[in-house]
Amino acid sequence: MIKKNGPSIRCVSVFALFFMLSPVPRAGFAEEAGKSVEEQRRDTIRYGTESEIASLIQSLKSENADYLDDELAVLVQRTLNRSVLTGIFEFFAEREKGGLEERALRALAEWDNEANETVIAAINYLGSVKSAGAVRELEALIGQEDTRFRPQAFRALGRIAGGNGTLRDEITAYLMDYYTARMPPDDIRREIVSALGAARSTDAVSFLSRLAENSDERLTIRIAAVESLSAIGDGGGLDAILEGISARDPNLRAASIAALGPFSGDTVDNAILEAFRDSYYRTRTGAAEAAGKRKMAAAIPYLEYRARNDDIPGVKDAAIRALGDIGNSAALSVLDSLFGERRNADRVRILAAEMLIREDAGRYAGKLIAELDEAKRGNQTALYNGFLRVISSARTGEMEALAERLLALGGVIEKSYALDIINSNRFTRLIPQVELLADPKNGTISRKAQGILENLRRQ
């Protein structure tokens, strides 16, 4: 029984190198002649320690691989190791992948015989997969005198309601009744309000509007109510959000502006544009986020001004991301200008490049490669590394020559990015070069190369 428990381009930091290369496909495996990476991984699931299995899961995450899900699901059913259980629940939850419901429900039913982290991971998993069969167990857990798992349980109920139309109104009613009849503490009240937003039932709009408009209510509750009204997106909650825009508290103003994303109309547009003038930086950030969500072309001049002139880096970031979300020709033109102006801060140029590659890699990859080379010639290490990270995510045939060049002339970091480029673009012509890197004498990077070879040959 498990008991509960209360300076050059190539010079990068040791930590950067570790995080670049640690989630490699064969981390944690012994070298075994004659066995493929896939076979070694299956052996790890059968016989591995918790740290070896954790390393395997990290590798599968980095590859976005699911071919071992069945084996992991079997392991969940038979293991008592809390770290293994928690790691697999979290891995499946991140991908909203079913198959572990039975074991997760058992963790809820037998919560007093399970480790805390196992129960929490099981609750989060059931919410992630929106398991209708978990509703009663979650309500029973909430009803226990032990309050440790209530925040996670309410969150899970909200997610389940949002994914099950037949249960949405029933769970919404339960949440509102618990809020009003049980008078829970403030932290639980906020979780319930957030869960109502996740449930997305219009039945909660009037309830949430009253909370948002109540000047005597705690600020955290009012902000949560505004955010939930935005999540529901029903026009009946718009007035309460608009009222928050003129509030004295800057945090409520910021939350209300950010909440306008799903709504439309001249009143909403004008409120967002005016919020760019607010002296509180979070309100300007909220305006940028709302403009991006709405793909608001009228906000492009405001966003450009903020990206160039705001004195808060976070606001600049939000403005650049919003331009990427809008993504029309005018927005991309601004991003191209921000990226191309070499006097701009590295942070601005790198993020602008990221948005350009995300929106139109085929059009902008060549220009980014040219700027990458220029940064290397100028020994601009941070800029070079940032551009390298961005360009490695591009999916376009133009990347093949770069990958080949990085493999031939680059250091360990460049070679690692080259492998990412080859893997994501499936440049099978470069398999011979990858095979050379897969030689064990190349150390850690050989493991990554071996895993990518497996992927290229398997798919």
XYZ file of C-alpha atoms in Angstrom:
459
model
C 0.000 0.000 0.000
C 1.320 3.402 -0.899
C 0.961 5.828 1.948
C 0.075 9.471 1.595
C 2.739 12.064 2.000
C 1.891 15.312 3.494
C 31.503 34.492 -25.871
C 31.449 32.933 -29.402
C 28.612 31.587 -31.384
C 29.429 28.125 -30.191
C 29.772 29.113 -26.572
C 26.518 28.314 -24.830
C 25.929 27.641 -21.166
C 26.036 24.171 -19.724
C 22.351 24.470 -18.895
C 21.402 25.472 -22.426
C 23.293 22.481 -23.748
C 21.603 20.207 -21.222
C 18.101 21.292 -22.099
C 18.858 21.124 -25.794
C 20.110 17.585 -25.693
C 18.625 15.944 -22.612
C 15.193 14.998 -24.002
C 16.761 12.704 -26.531
C 15.103 9.579 -27.823
C 17.380 7.117 -26.080
C 18.070 8.885 -22.813
C 18.265 6.408 -19.986
C 18.897 3.322 -22.142
C 21.805 0.964 -21.920
C 23.631 0.288 -25.140
C 22.349 -3.051 -26.407
C 23.800 -4.503 -29.561
C 21.266 -5.607 -32.122
C 18.292 -3.825 -30.585
C 16.566 -0.850 -32.183
C 15.716 2.241 -30.199
C 12.075 1.157 -30.240
C 12.916 -2.244 -28.792
C 15.091 -0.684 -26.103
C 12.252 1.625 -25.194
C 9.868 -1.268 -24.770
C 12.428 -2.937 -22.515
C 12.571 0.223 -20.438
C 8.806 0.129 -19.953
C 9.039 -3.505 -18.875
C 12.056 -3.326 -16.615
C 13.117 0.320 -16.182
C 13.416 2.391 -13.037
C 11.203 5.401 -12.446
C 13.972 7.768 -13.608
C 14.487 5.757 -16.819
C 10.776 5.780 -17.538
C 10.640 9.530 -16.836
C 13.467 10.023 -19.338
C 11.607 7.917 -21.886
C 8.430 9.945 -21.454
C 10.379 13.179 -21.913
C 11.804 11.795 -25.152
C 8.362 10.789 -26.411
C 7.084 14.281 -25.619
C 9.886 15.936 -27.586
C 9.105 13.693 -30.582
C 5.336 13.958 -30.238
C 5.341 10.168 -30.451
C 2.435 7.930 -29.435
C 3.492 4.459 -30.600
C 4.192 3.286 -27.044
C 0.881 4.423 -25.579
C -0.528 0.908 -25.318
C 2.503 -0.334 -23.397
C 2.373 2.658 -21.067
C -1.333 2.059 -20.454
C -0.597 -1.529 -19.433
C 2.146 -0.316 -17.088
C -0.285 2.071 -15.387
C -2.578 -0.830 -14.535
C 0.082 -2.874 -12.770
C 2.560 -0.428 -11.220
C 2.359 0.918 -7.680
C 5.162 3.443 -8.221
C 3.772 6.928 -7.626
C 6.323 8.639 -9.876
C 5.588 6.303 -12.778
C 1.821 6.675 -12.341
C 2.022 10.453 -12.106
C 4.334 10.748 -15.116
C 2.142 8.614 -17.368
C -1.069 10.330 -16.275
C 0.510 13.707 -17.060
C 1.850 12.510 -20.439
C -1.582 11.289 -21.508
C -3.340 14.349 -20.078
C -1.197 16.772 -22.092
C -2.390 15.068 -25.281
C -5.945 14.486 -24.036
C -5.411 10.808 -24.795
C -7.891 8.282 -23.428
C -7.139 4.821 -22.148
C -6.295 5.397 -18.494
C -9.774 6.192 -17.195
C -10.224 2.966 -15.240
C -7.005 3.401 -13.267
C -7.649 7.113 -12.740
C -11.135 6.425 -11.368
C -9.694 3.850 -9.024
C -7.250 6.460 -7.716
C -10.200 8.723 -6.920
C -12.264 6.002 -5.269
C -9.292 4.858 -3.175
C -7.821 8.316 -2.655
C -6.900 7.675 0.977
C -4.663 4.775 -0.095
C -2.912 6.666 -2.882
C -0.103 9.232 -2.888
C -1.277 12.828 -3.138
C 0.487 13.407 -6.443
C -1.117 10.307 -7.952
C -4.618 11.460 -7.017
C -3.995 14.960 -8.351
C -2.558 13.604 -11.606
C -5.560 11.260 -11.957
C -8.029 14.122 -11.419
C -6.244 16.325 -13.936
C -6.181 13.451 -16.432
C -9.930 12.800 -16.122
C -10.611 16.494 -16.652
C -8.287 16.614 -19.640
C -10.040 13.718 -21.413
C -13.433 15.095 -20.290
C -14.488 11.800 -18.787
C -18.241 11.797 -18.213
C -17.856 8.747 -15.995
C -15.787 10.716 -13.490
C -18.469 13.213 -12.466
C -19.876 11.237 -9.548
C -16.443 10.285 -8.222
C -15.334 13.921 -8.396
C -18.442 15.109 -6.574
C -17.901 12.438 -3.930
C -14.300 13.570 -3.518
C -15.434 17.177 -3.140
C -17.872 16.037 -0.447
C -15.141 14.528 1.746
C -14.043 16.378 4.863
C -10.490 16.257 3.526
C -10.189 19.317 1.299
C -6.813 18.629 -0.347
C -8.195 17.750 -3.761
C -11.101 20.168 -4.090
C -9.378 22.775 -6.306
C -8.335 20.155 -8.855
C -11.730 18.432 -8.664
C -13.651 21.634 -9.427
C -11.299 22.361 -12.325
C -11.872 18.887 -13.718
C -15.651 19.219 -13.443
C -15.535 22.426 -15.459
C -13.514 20.785 -18.226
C -15.786 17.747 -18.304
C -18.850 19.978 -18.585
C -17.247 21.919 -21.415
C -16.771 18.706 -23.385
C -20.122 17.029 -22.684
C -23.235 18.846 -23.848
C -25.566 16.457 -22.021
C -23.841 17.115 -18.706
C -23.016 20.811 -19.123
C -26.102 22.321 -17.539
C -26.247 19.720 -14.768
C -22.648 20.354 -13.713
C -23.167 24.104 -14.012
C -26.127 23.899 -11.643
C -24.070 21.839 -9.186
C -21.239 24.390 -9.266
C -23.511 27.389 -8.712
C -25.383 25.622 -5.923
C -22.140 24.706 -4.170
C -20.978 28.312 -4.421
C -24.137 29.787 -2.926
C -25.190 27.097 -0.433
C -21.876 25.930 0.994
C -20.177 29.352 1.347
C -16.727 27.949 0.508
C -13.497 29.871 1.192
C -12.271 32.419 -1.316
C -9.757 30.147 -3.044
C -12.446 27.545 -3.732
C -14.942 30.215 -4.807
C -12.456 31.376 -7.420
C -11.957 27.800 -8.660
C -15.724 27.361 -9.006
C -16.083 30.618 -10.937
C -13.280 29.554 -13.282
C -14.886 26.124 -13.682
C -18.134 27.796 -14.754
C -16.227 29.487 -17.544
C -14.687 26.178 -18.612
C -18.175 24.620 -18.620
C -19.332 27.256 -21.133
C -22.992 27.048 -20.204
C -25.103 30.125 -20.859
C -27.017 29.216 -17.694
C -24.139 30.743 -15.719
C -24.070 34.120 -17.496
C -26.393 36.025 -15.169
C -24.730 34.490 -12.094
C -21.265 35.472 -13.314
C -22.437 38.933 -14.386
C -23.665 39.677 -10.883
C -20.314 38.694 -9.443
C -18.396 40.775 -11.995
C -20.516 43.876 -11.356
C -20.536 43.634 -7.554
C -18.163 46.334 -6.282
C -18.294 44.783 -2.798
C -17.030 41.441 -4.089
C -13.387 40.445 -3.746
C -11.286 41.557 -6.694
C -10.005 38.047 -7.454
C -13.583 36.798 -7.776
C -14.625 39.696 -10.034
C -11.625 39.091 -12.303
C -12.372 35.366 -12.462
C -16.015 36.143 -13.326
C -14.988 38.468 -16.163
C -12.627 35.817 -17.531
C -15.353 33.173 -17.366
C -17.857 35.422 -19.150
C -15.286 35.784 -21.887
C -14.820 32.011 -22.050
C -18.568 31.531 -22.477
C -18.732 34.334 -25.049
C -22.455 34.987 -24.708
C -23.636 38.515 -25.449
C -25.553 38.600 -22.183
C -22.288 39.003 -20.291
C -20.888 41.855 -22.374
C -22.291 44.701 -20.267
C -20.623 43.344 -17.132
C -17.295 43.163 -18.951
C -17.644 46.675 -20.365
C -18.392 47.974 -16.876
C -15.119 46.495 -15.653
C -13.182 48.500 -18.244
C -13.958 51.716 -16.357
C -13.168 50.276 -12.918
C -10.749 52.082 -10.641
C -8.671 48.966 -10.087
C -6.153 48.547 -12.921
C -6.126 44.734 -12.651
C -9.869 44.544 -13.244
C -9.550 46.975 -16.155
C -6.837 44.824 -17.692
C -8.829 41.610 -17.255
C -11.954 43.204 -18.727
C -10.131 44.447 -21.811
C -8.570 41.033 -22.386
C -12.034 39.485 -21.992
C -13.437 41.367 -25.004
C -11.798 39.032 -27.513
C -14.896 36.925 -28.342
C -17.256 39.881 -28.710
C -17.988 42.196 -31.638
C -19.414 45.606 -32.397
C -18.277 49.213 -32.553
C -18.497 49.635 -28.783
C -16.141 46.732 -28.254
C -13.724 47.907 -30.945
C -13.564 51.412 -29.499
C -12.982 50.068 -25.991
C -10.044 47.981 -27.172
C -8.457 50.847 -29.092
C -8.844 53.209 -26.129
C -7.234 50.653 -23.835
C -3.953 51.047 -25.736
C -3.740 54.485 -24.059
C -4.104 53.148 -20.507
C -1.130 53.944 -18.266
C -1.310 50.487 -16.671
C 0.814 48.113 -18.696
C -1.414 45.100 -18.165
C -4.347 46.942 -19.705
C -2.270 47.652 -22.813
C -1.259 44.001 -22.832
C -4.910 42.987 -22.579
C -5.787 45.283 -25.469
C -3.134 43.641 -27.622
C -4.375 40.162 -26.710
C -7.985 41.081 -27.448
C -7.034 42.645 -30.790
C -5.139 39.505 -31.734
C -7.989 37.172 -30.809
C -10.406 39.249 -32.879
C -7.932 39.616 -35.786
C -8.696 43.303 -35.511
C -7.168 45.047 -38.521
C -8.037 48.493 -37.139
C -5.629 47.851 -34.247
C -2.555 47.326 -36.446
C -1.287 50.955 -36.153
C -1.725 50.819 -32.371
C 0.071 47.493 -32.186
C 2.930 48.780 -34.322
C 3.295 51.820 -32.052
C 3.383 49.623 -28.948
C 5.842 47.167 -30.519
C 8.217 50.019 -31.348
C 7.766 52.391 -28.431
C 6.339 50.795 -25.309
C 8.704 50.884 -22.349
C 7.507 47.505 -21.040
C 9.026 44.503 -22.874
C 5.974 42.365 -22.121
C 3.682 44.839 -23.885
C 5.978 44.826 -26.910
C 5.823 41.032 -26.919
C 2.025 41.031 -26.729
C 1.783 43.537 -29.576
C 4.086 41.472 -31.796
C 2.169 38.283 -31.057
C -1.105 40.048 -31.811
C 0.239 41.162 -35.181
C 1.061 37.534 -35.877
C -2.427 36.463 -34.846
C -4.000 39.044 -37.166
C -1.725 37.739 -39.895
C -2.969 39.803 -42.836
C -0.622 41.482 -45.308
C -0.495 44.740 -43.335
C 0.350 42.952 -40.074
C 3.026 40.816 -41.749
C 4.519 43.922 -43.310
C 4.931 45.484 -39.857
C 6.480 42.291 -38.520
C 8.858 42.141 -41.486
C 9.942 45.701 -40.740
C 10.478 44.965 -37.034
C 12.497 41.880 -37.875
C 14.565 43.523 -40.605
C 15.597 46.643 -38.640
C 18.932 45.649 -37.143
C 18.881 48.473 -34.608
C 15.905 46.855 -32.886
C 16.470 44.834 -29.729
C 17.267 41.153 -30.218
C 14.099 40.207 -28.368
C 11.929 42.183 -30.790
C 13.648 40.804 -33.877
C 13.528 37.200 -32.700
C 9.851 37.306 -31.768
C 8.927 39.079 -35.007
C 10.824 36.386 -36.906
C 8.951 33.693 -34.988
C 5.607 35.165 -36.022
C 6.687 35.469 -39.664
C 7.878 31.862 -39.821
C 4.735 30.657 -38.096
C 2.485 32.477 -40.547
C 4.394 32.057 -43.821
C 7.598 30.036 -43.578
C 7.887 29.663 -47.337
C 7.992 33.407 -47.832
C 10.258 34.436 -44.952
C 12.643 31.508 -44.350
C 15.193 32.788 -46.892
C 15.369 36.208 -45.292
C 15.714 34.720 -41.827
C 18.543 32.448 -42.972
C 20.344 35.509 -44.373
C 19.959 37.344 -41.065
C 21.079 34.223 -39.205
C 24.306 34.212 -41.194
C 24.763 37.932 -40.596
C 24.390 37.448 -36.838
C 27.040 34.744 -36.931
C 29.437 36.935 -38.888
C 28.889 39.710 -36.341
C 29.447 37.352 -33.424
C 25.998 38.236 -32.034
C 25.578 35.086 -29.976
C 22.170 35.682 -28.407
C 20.647 36.851 -31.676
C 22.169 33.947 -33.584
C 20.896 31.373 -31.115
C 17.425 32.946 -31.139
C 17.231 32.973 -34.933
C 18.496 29.395 -35.022
C 15.764 28.268 -32.663
C 13.108 30.016 -34.750
C 14.300 28.780 -38.127
C 14.481 25.203 -36.874
C 10.680 25.165 -36.644
C 10.155 26.163 -40.303
C 8.575 23.631 -42.591
C 9.613 24.393 -46.131
C 11.878 22.811 -48.707
C 14.190 25.790 -48.455
C 15.413 24.422 -45.123
C 17.186 21.401 -46.596
C 20.300 23.300 -47.659
C 20.539 24.936 -44.234
C 20.233 21.619 -42.432
C 22.956 20.147 -44.610
C 25.225 23.104 -43.922
C 24.654 22.942 -40.157
C 25.481 19.245 -40.134
C 28.685 19.808 -42.068
C 30.013 22.964 -40.422
C 28.183 23.538 -37.166
C 28.907 22.673 -33.575
C 26.847 20.414 -31.346
C 23.984 22.887 -30.953
C 23.784 23.558 -34.690
C 23.801 19.848 -35.424
C 20.998 19.291 -32.931
C 18.862 21.958 -34.620
C 19.715 20.458 -37.996
C 18.319 17.140 -36.789
C 15.102 18.904 -35.748
C 14.816 20.457 -39.213
C 15.386 17.119 -40.937
C 12.893 15.359 -38.699
C 10.057 17.891 -39.017
C 10.505 18.324 -42.784
C 11.253 14.654 -43.471
C 14.382 15.364 -45.497
C 15.124 11.711 -46.227
C 17.901 12.675 -48.672
C 19.984 13.571 -45.611
C 19.637 10.177 -43.934
C 23.295 9.270 -44.709
C 24.491 12.366 -42.821
C 22.209 11.532 -39.911
C 23.602 7.999 -39.888
C 27.092 9.440 -39.429
C 25.908 11.384 -36.389
C 24.222 8.278 -34.993
C 27.616 6.655 -34.400
C 27.947 6.194 -30.601
C 31.356 7.905 -30.671
C 29.468 11.185 -31.183
C 28.165 11.004 -27.619
C 24.812 12.347 -26.532
C 23.778 13.697 -29.915
C 24.142 10.217 -31.361
C 21.125 9.153 -29.340
C 19.015 11.908 -30.823
C 20.219 11.006 -34.319
C 19.324 7.348 -33.778
C 15.826 8.241 -32.669
C 15.302 10.491 -35.688
C 16.520 7.752 -38.005
C 13.892 5.479 -36.474
C 11.225 8.120 -37.058
C 12.222 8.766 -40.659
C 12.231 5.079 -41.485
C 9.066 4.258 -39.581
C 6.783 6.976 -40.959
